[in-house]
């Protein structure tokens, strides 16, 4: 049985690529990914057959990876961050599900052994750069309405607001989507103070990383792009400043025990 590794390689820095991910890549002959991810990984990808499909070809990448593995090639389907969070793993299993339901004509896919290798997500990388923003209950919401109707996204933002979750927004802005982040901000302002701290992390752990700490009232889509992750604290999240250092954290409730 041939193996398909479904691999998350973390946010970008080589030190944040898990040993299990490196092992899976080294064990593969064929690598399927958006080309930038392979470029970032560097020499660990040398000597492998690269199958570079552009952004927007996610379904094609998943199909190709399954086809290669079914043909007997040790294959790694690679994504940045955690491949199970808004990434390629779900497509692999959706295609397998469709095959089981008789909606695909690739019975050979079902003979492929799948191993999902997790990676550090953008929200974890961002939170670590500013302290412990994810220290209590949190959730994530993708603001891309390309696959999910805005009405559903808005309902989830309301739920996160009323539940007082720390919330990390993935896919906050793109060239064609420039209003959703501000709309989500306005929803959250109904539930938590305007002074609530917000982390804006761009190109996290990569050479051109930028970290900005602002407030919910000052959050604006014009300061964000498609390479950015936004995390909004809950009503108890704290912004502390010590000289030139500043930190964000969300208390867990130890105050009564201190």
mmCIF file of C-alpha atoms in Angstrom:
data_model
loop_
_atom_site.group_PDB
_atom_site.id
_atom_site.type_symbol
_atom_site.label_atom_id
_atom_site.label_comp_id
_atom_site.label_asym_id
_atom_site.label_seq_id
_atom_site.Cartn_x
_atom_site.Cartn_y
_atom_site.Cartn_z
ATOM 1 C CA UNK A 1 0.000 0.000 0.000
ATOM 2 C CA UNK A 2 1.429 3.380 -1.027
ATOM 3 C CA UNK A 3 1.482 6.222 1.451
ATOM 4 C CA UNK A 4 0.294 9.800 1.048
ATOM 5 C CA UNK A 5 1.701 12.177 3.614
ATOM 6 C CA UNK A 6 -0.550 15.197 4.191
ATOM 7 C CA UNK A 7 1.923 17.618 5.734
ATOM 8 C CA UNK A 8 1.676 20.928 7.560
ATOM 9 C CA UNK A 9 5.016 22.730 7.613
ATOM 10 C CA UNK A 10 4.283 25.577 10.030
ATOM 11 C CA UNK A 11 4.135 29.321 9.411
ATOM 12 C CA UNK A 12 7.474 29.715 7.644
ATOM 13 C CA UNK A 13 10.562 29.615 9.835
ATOM 14 C CA UNK A 14 12.641 26.449 9.483
ATOM 15 C CA UNK A 15 12.818 26.025 13.269
ATOM 16 C CA UNK A 16 9.024 25.647 13.381
ATOM 17 C CA UNK A 17 8.870 22.770 10.900
ATOM 18 C CA UNK A 18 8.117 19.682 12.983
ATOM 19 C CA UNK A 19 10.567 16.754 12.836
ATOM 20 C CA UNK A 20 7.681 14.523 11.709
ATOM 21 C CA UNK A 21 7.079 16.837 8.749
ATOM 22 C CA UNK A 22 10.739 16.729 7.728
ATOM 23 C CA UNK A 23 10.713 12.939 8.036
ATOM 24 C CA UNK A 24 7.645 12.675 5.803
ATOM 25 C CA UNK A 25 9.147 14.956 3.144
ATOM 26 C CA UNK A 26 12.424 13.030 3.170
ATOM 27 C CA UNK A 27 10.497 9.752 2.761
ATOM 28 C CA UNK A 28 8.651 11.087 -0.309
ATOM 29 C CA UNK A 29 9.713 11.083 -3.941
ATOM 30 C CA UNK A 30 7.014 13.503 -5.105
ATOM 31 C CA UNK A 31 5.955 16.788 -3.502
ATOM 32 C CA UNK A 32 2.656 18.480 -4.328
ATOM 33 C CA UNK A 33 2.232 22.081 -3.173
ATOM 34 C CA UNK A 34 1.856 25.726 -4.002
ATOM 35 C CA UNK A 35 5.392 26.546 -5.144
ATOM 36 C CA UNK A 36 6.074 29.172 -2.470
ATOM 37 C CA UNK A 37 5.779 26.537 0.242
ATOM 38 C CA UNK A 38 8.484 24.427 -1.388
ATOM 39 C CA UNK A 39 10.714 27.479 -1.827
ATOM 40 C CA UNK A 40 10.410 28.281 1.873
ATOM 41 C CA UNK A 41 11.322 24.710 2.850
ATOM 42 C CA UNK A 42 14.538 24.930 0.864
ATOM 43 C CA UNK A 43 17.061 22.110 0.563
ATOM 44 C CA UNK A 44 14.912 19.450 2.235
ATOM 45 C CA UNK A 45 12.979 19.431 -1.056
ATOM 46 C CA UNK A 46 16.061 18.897 -3.214
ATOM 47 C CA UNK A 47 16.083 15.731 -5.296
ATOM 48 C CA UNK A 48 12.299 15.416 -5.183
ATOM 49 C CA UNK A 49 9.861 15.719 -8.063
ATOM 50 C CA UNK A 50 8.030 19.021 -7.576
ATOM 51 C CA UNK A 51 4.380 19.338 -8.632
ATOM 52 C CA UNK A 52 3.660 23.055 -8.288
ATOM 53 C CA UNK A 53 0.046 24.095 -8.752
ATOM 54 C CA UNK A 54 -0.923 27.767 -8.284
ATOM 55 C CA UNK A 55 -3.308 29.311 -5.788
ATOM 56 C CA UNK A 56 -6.877 28.488 -6.737
ATOM 57 C CA UNK A 57 -5.947 24.962 -7.817
ATOM 58 C CA UNK A 58 -6.479 23.336 -4.410
ATOM 59 C CA UNK A 59 -8.802 20.630 -5.751
ATOM 60 C CA UNK A 60 -6.309 19.857 -8.488
ATOM 61 C CA UNK A 61 -3.521 19.528 -5.925
ATOM 62 C CA UNK A 62 -5.524 17.084 -3.808
ATOM 63 C CA UNK A 63 -6.491 14.986 -6.838
ATOM 64 C CA UNK A 64 -2.932 14.930 -8.131
ATOM 65 C CA UNK A 65 -1.547 13.870 -4.761
ATOM 66 C CA UNK A 66 -4.016 10.984 -4.528
ATOM 67 C CA UNK A 67 -3.294 9.968 -8.143
ATOM 68 C CA UNK A 68 0.465 9.963 -7.563
ATOM 69 C CA UNK A 69 0.171 7.929 -4.377
ATOM 70 C CA UNK A 70 -2.247 5.491 -5.998
ATOM 71 C CA UNK A 71 0.282 5.052 -8.841
ATOM 72 C CA UNK A 72 2.870 3.870 -6.333
ATOM 73 C CA UNK A 73 4.791 7.079 -5.698
ATOM 74 C CA UNK A 74 5.580 8.079 -2.117
ATOM 75 C CA UNK A 75 3.906 11.467 -2.093
ATOM 76 C CA UNK A 76 3.696 14.448 0.252
ATOM 77 C CA UNK A 77 0.913 16.989 -0.134
ATOM 78 C CA UNK A 78 2.283 20.085 1.574
ATOM 79 C CA UNK A 79 0.701 23.205 3.008
ATOM 80 C CA UNK A 80 1.939 25.915 5.335
ATOM 81 C CA UNK A 81 0.663 26.154 8.905
ATOM 82 C CA UNK A 82 -1.389 23.169 10.014
ATOM 83 C CA UNK A 83 -2.671 21.382 6.922
ATOM 84 C CA UNK A 84 -5.843 20.423 8.791
ATOM 85 C CA UNK A 85 -6.803 24.062 9.537
ATOM 86 C CA UNK A 86 -8.299 25.847 6.500
ATOM 87 C CA UNK A 87 -5.977 23.830 4.314
ATOM 88 C CA UNK A 88 -5.593 20.795 2.084
ATOM 89 C CA UNK A 89 -6.312 17.866 4.402
ATOM 90 C CA UNK A 90 -10.060 18.383 4.298
ATOM 91 C CA UNK A 91 -10.052 18.190 0.487
ATOM 92 C CA UNK A 92 -8.266 14.847 0.532
ATOM 93 C CA UNK A 93 -10.878 13.345 2.828
ATOM 94 C CA UNK A 94 -13.748 14.955 0.946
ATOM 95 C CA UNK A 95 -12.518 13.321 -2.259
ATOM 96 C CA UNK A 96 -12.174 9.975 -0.510
ATOM 97 C CA UNK A 97 -15.675 10.384 0.905
ATOM 98 C CA UNK A 98 -16.997 11.114 -2.580
ATOM 99 C CA UNK A 99 -15.307 7.959 -3.866
ATOM 100 C CA UNK A 100 -16.905 5.869 -1.124
ATOM 101 C CA UNK A 101 -20.291 7.404 -1.975
ATOM 102 C CA UNK A 102 -19.815 6.536 -5.644
ATOM 103 C CA UNK A 103 -19.447 10.139 -6.807
ATOM 104 C CA UNK A 104 -15.858 9.650 -8.070
ATOM 105 C CA UNK A 105 -14.361 7.037 -10.367
ATOM 106 C CA UNK A 106 -11.056 6.456 -8.636
ATOM 107 C CA UNK A 107 -11.317 3.238 -6.602
ATOM 108 C CA UNK A 108 -7.515 3.118 -6.506
ATOM 109 C CA UNK A 109 -7.555 6.082 -4.111
ATOM 110 C CA UNK A 110 -9.004 3.857 -1.410
ATOM 111 C CA UNK A 111 -5.853 1.729 -1.446
ATOM 112 C CA UNK A 112 -3.701 4.693 -0.417
ATOM 113 C CA UNK A 113 -2.561 4.893 3.205
ATOM 114 C CA UNK A 114 -3.028 8.444 4.520
ATOM 115 C CA UNK A 115 -0.876 10.004 7.249
ATOM 116 C CA UNK A 116 -1.684 13.557 8.338
ATOM 117 C CA UNK A 117 1.271 15.409 9.854
ATOM 118 C CA UNK A 118 0.227 18.496 11.858
ATOM 119 C CA UNK A 119 2.057 21.809 11.875
ATOM 120 C CA UNK A 120 2.181 25.019 13.893
ATOM 121 C CA UNK A 121 -0.734 27.222 12.855
ATOM 122 C CA UNK A 122 -0.590 30.960 12.193
ATOM 123 C CA UNK A 123 -2.688 31.718 15.257
ATOM 124 C CA UNK A 124 -0.249 29.825 17.472
ATOM 125 C CA UNK A 125 2.756 31.534 15.921
ATOM 126 C CA UNK A 126 1.141 34.938 16.302
ATOM 127 C CA UNK A 127 0.077 34.374 19.896
ATOM 128 C CA UNK A 128 3.583 33.251 20.827
ATOM 129 C CA UNK A 129 5.077 36.447 19.436
ATOM 130 C CA UNK A 130 3.060 38.608 21.815
ATOM 131 C CA UNK A 131 2.769 36.385 24.895
ATOM 132 C CA UNK A 132 -0.286 34.249 25.605
ATOM 133 C CA UNK A 133 -3.294 35.691 23.814
ATOM 134 C CA UNK A 134 -4.807 32.206 23.394
ATOM 135 C CA UNK A 135 -4.542 31.482 27.126
ATOM 136 C CA UNK A 136 -8.281 30.862 27.514
ATOM 137 C CA UNK A 137 -11.110 29.671 25.265
ATOM 138 C CA UNK A 138 -10.679 30.705 21.645
ATOM 139 C CA UNK A 139 -11.989 30.001 18.175
ATOM 140 C CA UNK A 140 -11.104 30.703 14.554
ATOM 141 C CA UNK A 141 -13.242 32.051 11.731
ATOM 142 C CA UNK A 142 -12.267 32.377 8.090
ATOM 143 C CA UNK A 143 -13.608 35.609 6.603
ATOM 144 C CA UNK A 144 -13.403 34.280 3.041
ATOM 145 C CA UNK A 145 -16.900 34.058 1.585
ATOM 146 C CA UNK A 146 -15.701 32.312 -1.572
ATOM 147 C CA UNK A 147 -16.853 28.936 -0.218
ATOM 148 C CA UNK A 148 -18.974 29.932 2.786
ATOM 149 C CA UNK A 149 -21.881 32.420 2.545
ATOM 150 C CA UNK A 150 -21.318 35.690 4.394
ATOM 151 C CA UNK A 151 -24.556 35.152 6.324
ATOM 152 C CA UNK A 152 -23.043 31.997 7.851
ATOM 153 C CA UNK A 153 -19.752 33.733 8.628
ATOM 154 C CA UNK A 154 -21.536 36.661 10.263
ATOM 155 C CA UNK A 155 -23.616 34.280 12.389
ATOM 156 C CA UNK A 156 -20.428 32.602 13.625
ATOM 157 C CA UNK A 157 -18.814 35.948 14.466
ATOM 158 C CA UNK A 158 -21.901 36.862 16.498
ATOM 159 C CA UNK A 159 -21.654 33.509 18.303
ATOM 160 C CA UNK A 160 -17.960 34.075 19.062
ATOM 161 C CA UNK A 161 -18.760 37.558 20.311
ATOM 162 C CA UNK A 162 -21.612 36.496 22.575
ATOM 163 C CA UNK A 163 -19.512 33.600 23.893
ATOM 164 C CA UNK A 164 -16.619 35.979 24.636
ATOM 165 C CA UNK A 165 -14.093 33.849 22.795
ATOM 166 C CA UNK A 166 -10.708 35.117 21.714
ATOM 167 C CA UNK A 167 -11.146 34.949 17.949
ATOM 168 C CA UNK A 168 -8.539 34.535 15.231
ATOM 169 C CA UNK A 169 -9.532 35.616 11.744
ATOM 170 C CA UNK A 170 -7.997 33.726 8.845
ATOM 171 C CA UNK A 171 -8.243 35.041 5.266
ATOM 172 C CA UNK A 172 -9.223 38.477 6.579
ATOM 173 C CA UNK A 173 -8.651 40.480 3.376
ATOM 174 C CA UNK A 174 -7.794 39.898 -0.270
ATOM 175 C CA UNK A 175 -7.768 42.038 -3.404
ATOM 176 C CA UNK A 176 -11.385 41.113 -4.077
ATOM 177 C CA UNK A 177 -12.564 41.046 -0.438
ATOM 178 C CA UNK A 178 -11.924 44.306 1.385
ATOM 179 C CA UNK A 179 -14.983 44.837 3.591
ATOM 180 C CA UNK A 180 -15.493 41.631 5.580
ATOM 181 C CA UNK A 181 -12.926 42.368 8.292
ATOM 182 C CA UNK A 182 -14.463 45.740 9.144
ATOM 183 C CA UNK A 183 -17.910 44.150 9.176
ATOM 184 C CA UNK A 184 -16.670 41.469 11.597
ATOM 185 C CA UNK A 185 -15.058 44.171 13.753
ATOM 186 C CA UNK A 186 -18.371 46.008 13.982
ATOM 187 C CA UNK A 187 -20.109 42.814 15.078
ATOM 188 C CA UNK A 188 -17.566 42.213 17.841
ATOM 189 C CA UNK A 189 -17.873 45.818 19.054
ATOM 190 C CA UNK A 190 -21.430 44.905 20.045
ATOM 191 C CA UNK A 191 -20.046 42.411 22.579
ATOM 192 C CA UNK A 192 -16.714 43.694 23.895
ATOM 193 C CA UNK A 193 -15.009 47.010 24.684
ATOM 194 C CA UNK A 194 -13.534 49.218 21.976
ATOM 195 C CA UNK A 195 -10.227 48.987 23.890
ATOM 196 C CA UNK A 196 -10.027 45.199 23.442
ATOM 197 C CA UNK A 197 -6.468 44.357 22.290
ATOM 198 C CA UNK A 198 -5.918 43.051 18.778
ATOM 199 C CA UNK A 199 -2.894 41.331 17.252
ATOM 200 C CA UNK A 200 -2.131 41.851 13.569
ATOM 201 C CA UNK A 201 0.562 39.402 12.442
ATOM 202 C CA UNK A 202 1.864 39.564 8.879
ATOM 203 C CA UNK A 203 4.177 36.947 7.311
ATOM 204 C CA UNK A 204 4.514 35.300 10.717
ATOM 205 C CA UNK A 205 7.964 33.796 11.430
ATOM 206 C CA UNK A 206 9.209 34.778 7.961
ATOM 207 C CA UNK A 207 12.020 37.302 7.285
ATOM 208 C CA UNK A 208 9.620 40.189 6.630
ATOM 209 C CA UNK A 209 7.400 39.481 9.640
ATOM 210 C CA UNK A 210 5.605 42.449 11.167
ATOM 211 C CA UNK A 211 3.697 42.447 14.459
ATOM 212 C CA UNK A 212 1.222 45.192 15.302
ATOM 213 C CA UNK A 213 -0.787 45.554 18.492
ATOM 214 C CA UNK A 214 -3.862 47.739 18.206
ATOM 215 C CA UNK A 215 -7.399 47.919 19.598
ATOM 216 C CA UNK A 216 -10.694 46.631 18.296
ATOM 217 C CA UNK A 217 -11.904 50.178 17.639
ATOM 218 C CA UNK A 218 -8.772 50.952 15.603
ATOM 219 C CA UNK A 219 -8.722 47.706 13.616
ATOM 220 C CA UNK A 220 -9.092 48.550 9.920
ATOM 221 C CA UNK A 221 -8.954 46.389 6.812
ATOM 222 C CA UNK A 222 -6.662 48.900 5.097
ATOM 223 C CA UNK A 223 -3.861 47.761 7.449
ATOM 224 C CA UNK A 224 -4.297 44.067 6.575
ATOM 225 C CA UNK A 225 -3.625 41.906 3.531
ATOM 226 C CA UNK A 226 -3.888 38.261 2.484
ATOM 227 C CA UNK A 227 -0.629 37.378 4.252
ATOM 228 C CA UNK A 228 -1.994 38.549 7.595
ATOM 229 C CA UNK A 229 -3.684 36.840 10.523
ATOM 230 C CA UNK A 230 -5.769 38.876 12.980
ATOM 231 C CA UNK A 231 -6.500 37.802 16.560
ATOM 232 C CA UNK A 232 -8.963 39.733 18.729
ATOM 233 C CA UNK A 233 -8.819 39.334 22.489
ATOM 234 C CA UNK A 234 -11.846 38.665 24.660
ATOM 235 C CA UNK A 235 -13.279 41.058 27.242
ATOM 236 C CA UNK A 236 -10.587 40.085 29.758
ATOM 237 C CA UNK A 237 -7.516 40.017 27.480
ATOM 238 C CA UNK A 238 -4.773 42.329 28.689
ATOM 239 C CA UNK A 239 -2.168 44.500 26.979
ATOM 240 C CA UNK A 240 0.801 45.077 29.284
ATOM 241 C CA UNK A 241 3.825 47.288 28.641
ATOM 242 C CA UNK A 242 7.215 46.956 30.337
ATOM 243 C CA UNK A 243 9.617 49.536 28.971
ATOM 244 C CA UNK A 244 10.200 48.696 25.324
ATOM 245 C CA UNK A 245 8.426 45.336 25.619
ATOM 246 C CA UNK A 246 4.720 44.803 25.319
ATOM 247 C CA UNK A 247 2.664 41.659 25.716
ATOM 248 C CA UNK A 248 -0.856 40.370 25.224
ATOM 249 C CA UNK A 249 -2.357 37.659 27.394
ATOM 250 C CA UNK A 250 -5.767 36.283 28.254
ATOM 251 C CA UNK A 251 -6.198 35.285 31.922
ATOM 252 C CA UNK A 252 -7.502 31.807 32.739
ATOM 253 C CA UNK A 253 -8.957 32.728 36.104
ATOM 254 C CA UNK A 254 -5.994 32.252 38.434
ATOM 255 C CA UNK A 255 -6.453 35.739 39.906
ATOM 256 C CA UNK A 256 -8.459 34.393 42.852
ATOM 257 C CA UNK A 257 -5.675 31.919 43.634
ATOM 258 C CA UNK A 258 -2.758 34.368 43.436
#
